[in-house]
PDB file of C-alpha atoms in Angstrom:
ATOM      1  CA  MET A   1       4.846 -11.549  -7.639  1.00 69.00           C
ATOM      2  CA  GLN A   2       5.423  -8.900 -10.245  1.00 89.00           C
ATOM      3  CA  ILE A   3       5.918  -5.448  -8.741  1.00 94.00           C
ATOM      4  CA  ALA A   4       6.543  -2.205 -10.577  1.00 94.00           C
ATOM      5  CA  THR A   5       8.160   0.676  -8.732  1.00 95.00           C
ATOM      6  CA  SER A   6       8.407   4.318  -9.689  1.00 95.00           C
ATOM      7  CA  LYS A   7       8.460   7.775  -8.139  1.00 94.00           C
ATOM      8  CA  ILE A   8       6.177  10.769  -8.199  1.00 93.00           C
ATOM      9  CA  GLY A   9       8.445  13.481  -6.859  1.00 91.00           C
ATOM     10  CA  PHE A  10       9.640  12.236  -3.468  1.00 91.00           C
ATOM     11  CA  ILE A  11       6.890   9.597  -3.165  1.00 95.00           C
ATOM     12  CA  ASN A  12       7.731   5.957  -3.824  1.00 96.00           C
ATOM     13  CA  VAL A  13       5.049   4.208  -5.850  1.00 97.00           C
ATOM     14  CA  ILE A  14       4.814   0.438  -5.481  1.00 97.00           C
ATOM     15  CA  ALA A  15       2.411  -1.304  -7.855  1.00 97.00           C
ATOM     16  CA  PRO A  16       1.896  -5.038  -7.301  1.00 96.00           C
ATOM     17  CA  HIS A  17       0.343  -6.871 -10.240  1.00 95.00           C
ATOM     18  CA  THR A  18      -1.259  -9.835  -8.517  1.00 93.00           C
ATOM     19  CA  PRO A  19      -3.705 -10.583  -5.715  1.00 94.00           C
ATOM     20  CA  LEU A  20      -2.280  -9.779  -2.282  1.00 95.00           C
ATOM     21  CA  ILE A  21      -2.619 -13.251  -0.830  1.00 94.00           C
ATOM     22  CA  GLU A  22      -0.463 -15.423   1.417  1.00 92.00           C
ATOM     23  CA  ALA A  23       1.097 -17.334  -1.476  1.00 89.00           C
ATOM     24  CA  ASN A  24       2.710 -14.245  -2.989  1.00 87.00           C
ATOM     25  CA  ILE A  25       2.877 -11.521  -0.334  1.00 91.00           C
ATOM     26  CA  ASP A  26       6.571 -11.778   0.580  1.00 91.00           C
ATOM     27  CA  SER A  27       7.896  -9.797  -2.378  1.00 92.00           C
ATOM     28  CA  LEU A  28       5.632  -6.836  -1.591  1.00 93.00           C
ATOM     29  CA  GLY A  29       6.797  -6.894   2.017  1.00 93.00           C
ATOM     30  CA  GLN A  30      10.413  -6.961   0.855  1.00 94.00           C
ATOM     31  CA  SER A  31       9.840  -4.073  -1.531  1.00 95.00           C
ATOM     32  CA  ILE A  32       8.371  -1.954   1.257  1.00 95.00           C
ATOM     33  CA  LYS A  33      11.247  -2.906   3.602  1.00 95.00           C
ATOM     34  CA  ASN A  34      13.792  -1.952   0.952  1.00 95.00           C
ATOM     35  CA  HIS A  35      12.293   1.536   0.709  1.00 95.00           C
ATOM     36  CA  LEU A  36      12.234   1.894   4.490  1.00 94.00           C
ATOM     37  CA  ASN A  37      15.849   0.733   4.776  1.00 94.00           C
ATOM     38  CA  ASN A  38      16.761   3.486   2.308  1.00 94.00           C
ATOM     39  CA  GLY A  39      14.994   6.084   4.459  1.00 92.00           C
ATOM     40  CA  GLU A  40      12.103   6.348   1.990  1.00 93.00           C
ATOM     41  CA  ALA A  41       9.011   6.373   4.198  1.00 94.00           C
ATOM     42  CA  LYS A  42       6.480   8.055   1.908  1.00 95.00           C
ATOM     43  CA  ILE A  43       4.901   5.158   0.060  1.00 96.00           C
ATOM     44  CA  LEU A  44       1.992   4.947  -2.332  1.00 97.00           C
ATOM     45  CA  LEU A  45       0.590   1.512  -3.085  1.00 97.00           C
ATOM     46  CA  ASP A  46      -1.052   1.468  -6.505  1.00 98.00           C
ATOM     47  CA  PHE A  47      -3.710  -1.263  -6.408  1.00 97.00           C
ATOM     48  CA  SER A  48      -4.586  -1.087 -10.122  1.00 97.00           C
ATOM     49  CA  GLY A  49      -3.162  -4.600 -10.588  1.00 96.00           C
ATOM     50  CA  VAL A  50      -4.603  -6.083  -7.377  1.00 97.00           C
ATOM     51  CA  SER A  51      -7.819  -8.047  -7.859  1.00 96.00           C
ATOM     52  CA  HIS A  52      -8.278  -9.035  -4.187  1.00 96.00           C
ATOM     53  CA  ILE A  53      -6.581  -9.257  -0.813  1.00 96.00           C
ATOM     54  CA  ASP A  54      -6.705 -11.899   1.913  1.00 96.00           C
ATOM     55  CA  SER A  55      -6.027 -11.787   5.654  1.00 95.00           C
ATOM     56  CA  ARG A  56      -2.265 -12.196   5.134  1.00 96.00           C
ATOM     57  CA  GLY A  57      -2.263  -9.228   2.758  1.00 95.00           C
ATOM     58  CA  LEU A  58      -4.208  -7.183   5.295  1.00 95.00           C
ATOM     59  CA  GLU A  59      -1.718  -8.160   7.987  1.00 95.00           C
ATOM     60  CA  LEU A  60       1.165  -7.018   5.790  1.00 95.00           C
ATOM     61  CA  LEU A  61      -0.523  -3.649   5.250  1.00 95.00           C
ATOM     62  CA  VAL A  62      -1.082  -3.163   8.981  1.00 94.00           C
ATOM     63  CA  ASP A  63       2.495  -4.146   9.856  1.00 95.00           C
ATOM     64  CA  SER A  64       3.932  -1.960   7.095  1.00 95.00           C
ATOM     65  CA  PHE A  65       1.725   0.974   8.087  1.00 94.00           C
ATOM     66  CA  GLU A  66       2.998   0.768  11.662  1.00 94.00           C
ATOM     67  CA  GLU A  67       6.654   0.581  10.566  1.00 94.00           C
ATOM     68  CA  VAL A  68       6.283   3.535   8.212  1.00 95.00           C
ATOM     69  CA  LYS A  69       4.587   5.635  10.902  1.00 94.00           C
ATOM     70  CA  LYS A  70       7.511   4.967  13.279  1.00 94.00           C
ATOM     71  CA  LEU A  71       9.781   6.556  10.672  1.00 93.00           C
ATOM     72  CA  GLY A  72       7.533   9.594  10.265  1.00 93.00           C
ATOM     73  CA  GLY A  73       6.169   8.480   6.906  1.00 94.00           C
ATOM     74  CA  ASP A  74       2.892   7.248   5.546  1.00 94.00           C
ATOM     75  CA  ILE A  75       1.406   4.609   3.263  1.00 95.00           C
ATOM     76  CA  LYS A  76      -1.438   5.659   1.027  1.00 96.00           C
ATOM     77  CA  LEU A  77      -3.376   3.651  -1.532  1.00 97.00           C
ATOM     78  CA  CYS A  78      -4.827   4.438  -4.932  1.00 97.00           C
ATOM     79  CA  ASN A  79      -6.702   2.685  -7.737  1.00 98.00           C
ATOM     80  CA  VAL A  80      -8.405   0.332  -5.272  1.00 97.00           C
ATOM     81  CA  ASN A  81     -11.168  -1.770  -6.839  1.00 97.00           C
ATOM     82  CA  GLN A  82     -14.589  -2.243  -5.253  1.00 97.00           C
ATOM     83  CA  LEU A  83     -13.853  -5.692  -3.807  1.00 97.00           C
ATOM     84  CA  CYS A  84     -10.731  -4.476  -2.007  1.00 97.00           C
ATOM     85  CA  THR A  85     -12.585  -1.338  -0.881  1.00 96.00           C
ATOM     86  CA  ASP A  86     -15.345  -3.512   0.576  1.00 96.00           C
ATOM     87  CA  ILE A  87     -12.743  -5.633   2.386  1.00 96.00           C
ATOM     88  CA  PHE A  88     -11.098  -2.512   3.822  1.00 96.00           C
ATOM     89  CA  ILE A  89     -14.501  -1.261   5.011  1.00 95.00           C
ATOM     90  CA  ALA A  90     -15.502  -4.625   6.503  1.00 96.00           C
ATOM     91  CA  THR A  91     -12.198  -4.896   8.392  1.00 95.00           C
ATOM     92  CA  ARG A  92     -12.315  -1.215   9.387  1.00 94.00           C
ATOM     93  CA  MET A  93      -8.936  -0.622   7.775  1.00 91.00           C
ATOM     94  CA  SER A  94     -10.520   2.143   5.732  1.00 88.00           C
ATOM     95  CA  SER A  95     -10.686   4.207   8.927  1.00 88.00           C
ATOM     96  CA  TYR A  96      -6.926   4.719   9.002  1.00 82.00           C
ATOM     97  CA  LEU A  97      -5.736   3.994   5.461  1.00 90.00           C
ATOM     98  CA  GLU A  98      -5.996   6.905   3.082  1.00 94.00           C
ATOM     99  CA  ILE A  99      -7.407   5.738  -0.241  1.00 96.00           C
ATOM    100  CA  TYR A 100      -7.367   7.893  -3.385  1.00 97.00           C
ATOM    101  CA  LYS A 101      -8.710   7.397  -6.885  1.00 96.00           C
ATOM    102  CA  THR A 102      -5.488   8.207  -8.738  1.00 95.00           C
ATOM    103  CA  PRO A 103      -1.762   8.282  -8.010  1.00 95.00           C
ATOM    104  CA  GLU A 104      -1.760  12.008  -8.690  1.00 93.00           C
ATOM    105  CA  GLU A 105      -4.437  12.683  -6.054  1.00 95.00           C
ATOM    106  CA  ALA A 106      -2.534  10.579  -3.538  1.00 94.00           C
ATOM    107  CA  ALA A 107       0.742  12.359  -4.335  1.00 91.00           C
ATOM    108  CA  GLN A 108      -0.949  15.752  -3.849  1.00 92.00           C
ATOM    109  CA  SER A 109      -2.079  14.661  -0.395  1.00 92.00           C
ATOM    110  CA  TYR A 110       1.565  14.436   0.723  1.00 85.00           C
ATOM    111  CA  LEU A 111       2.088  18.148   0.099  1.00 82.00           C
TER     112      LEU A 111
END
């Protein structure tokens, strides 16, 4: 899986460029763990390169969300396409994941 990482201020932006499916989810999980191990618990997942997500991808998001919350941080999402949005609504994940249109809007929400 190709993953780009960057920062907006103190927020770590992780941008996977592939569907979040079982076959390629491990590298995203490792990227999130690396940030957490470095004490970086404010994470923004940029979904601009994610076409869809399966149950394994949803499980990773839930597990990561719980780990980040234990450290006093948060995971927020941006640039989520309609298919992924519909999946988040259908699975009720949209009720606790914060989803923003742009990385800048998401970064502002951390202030």
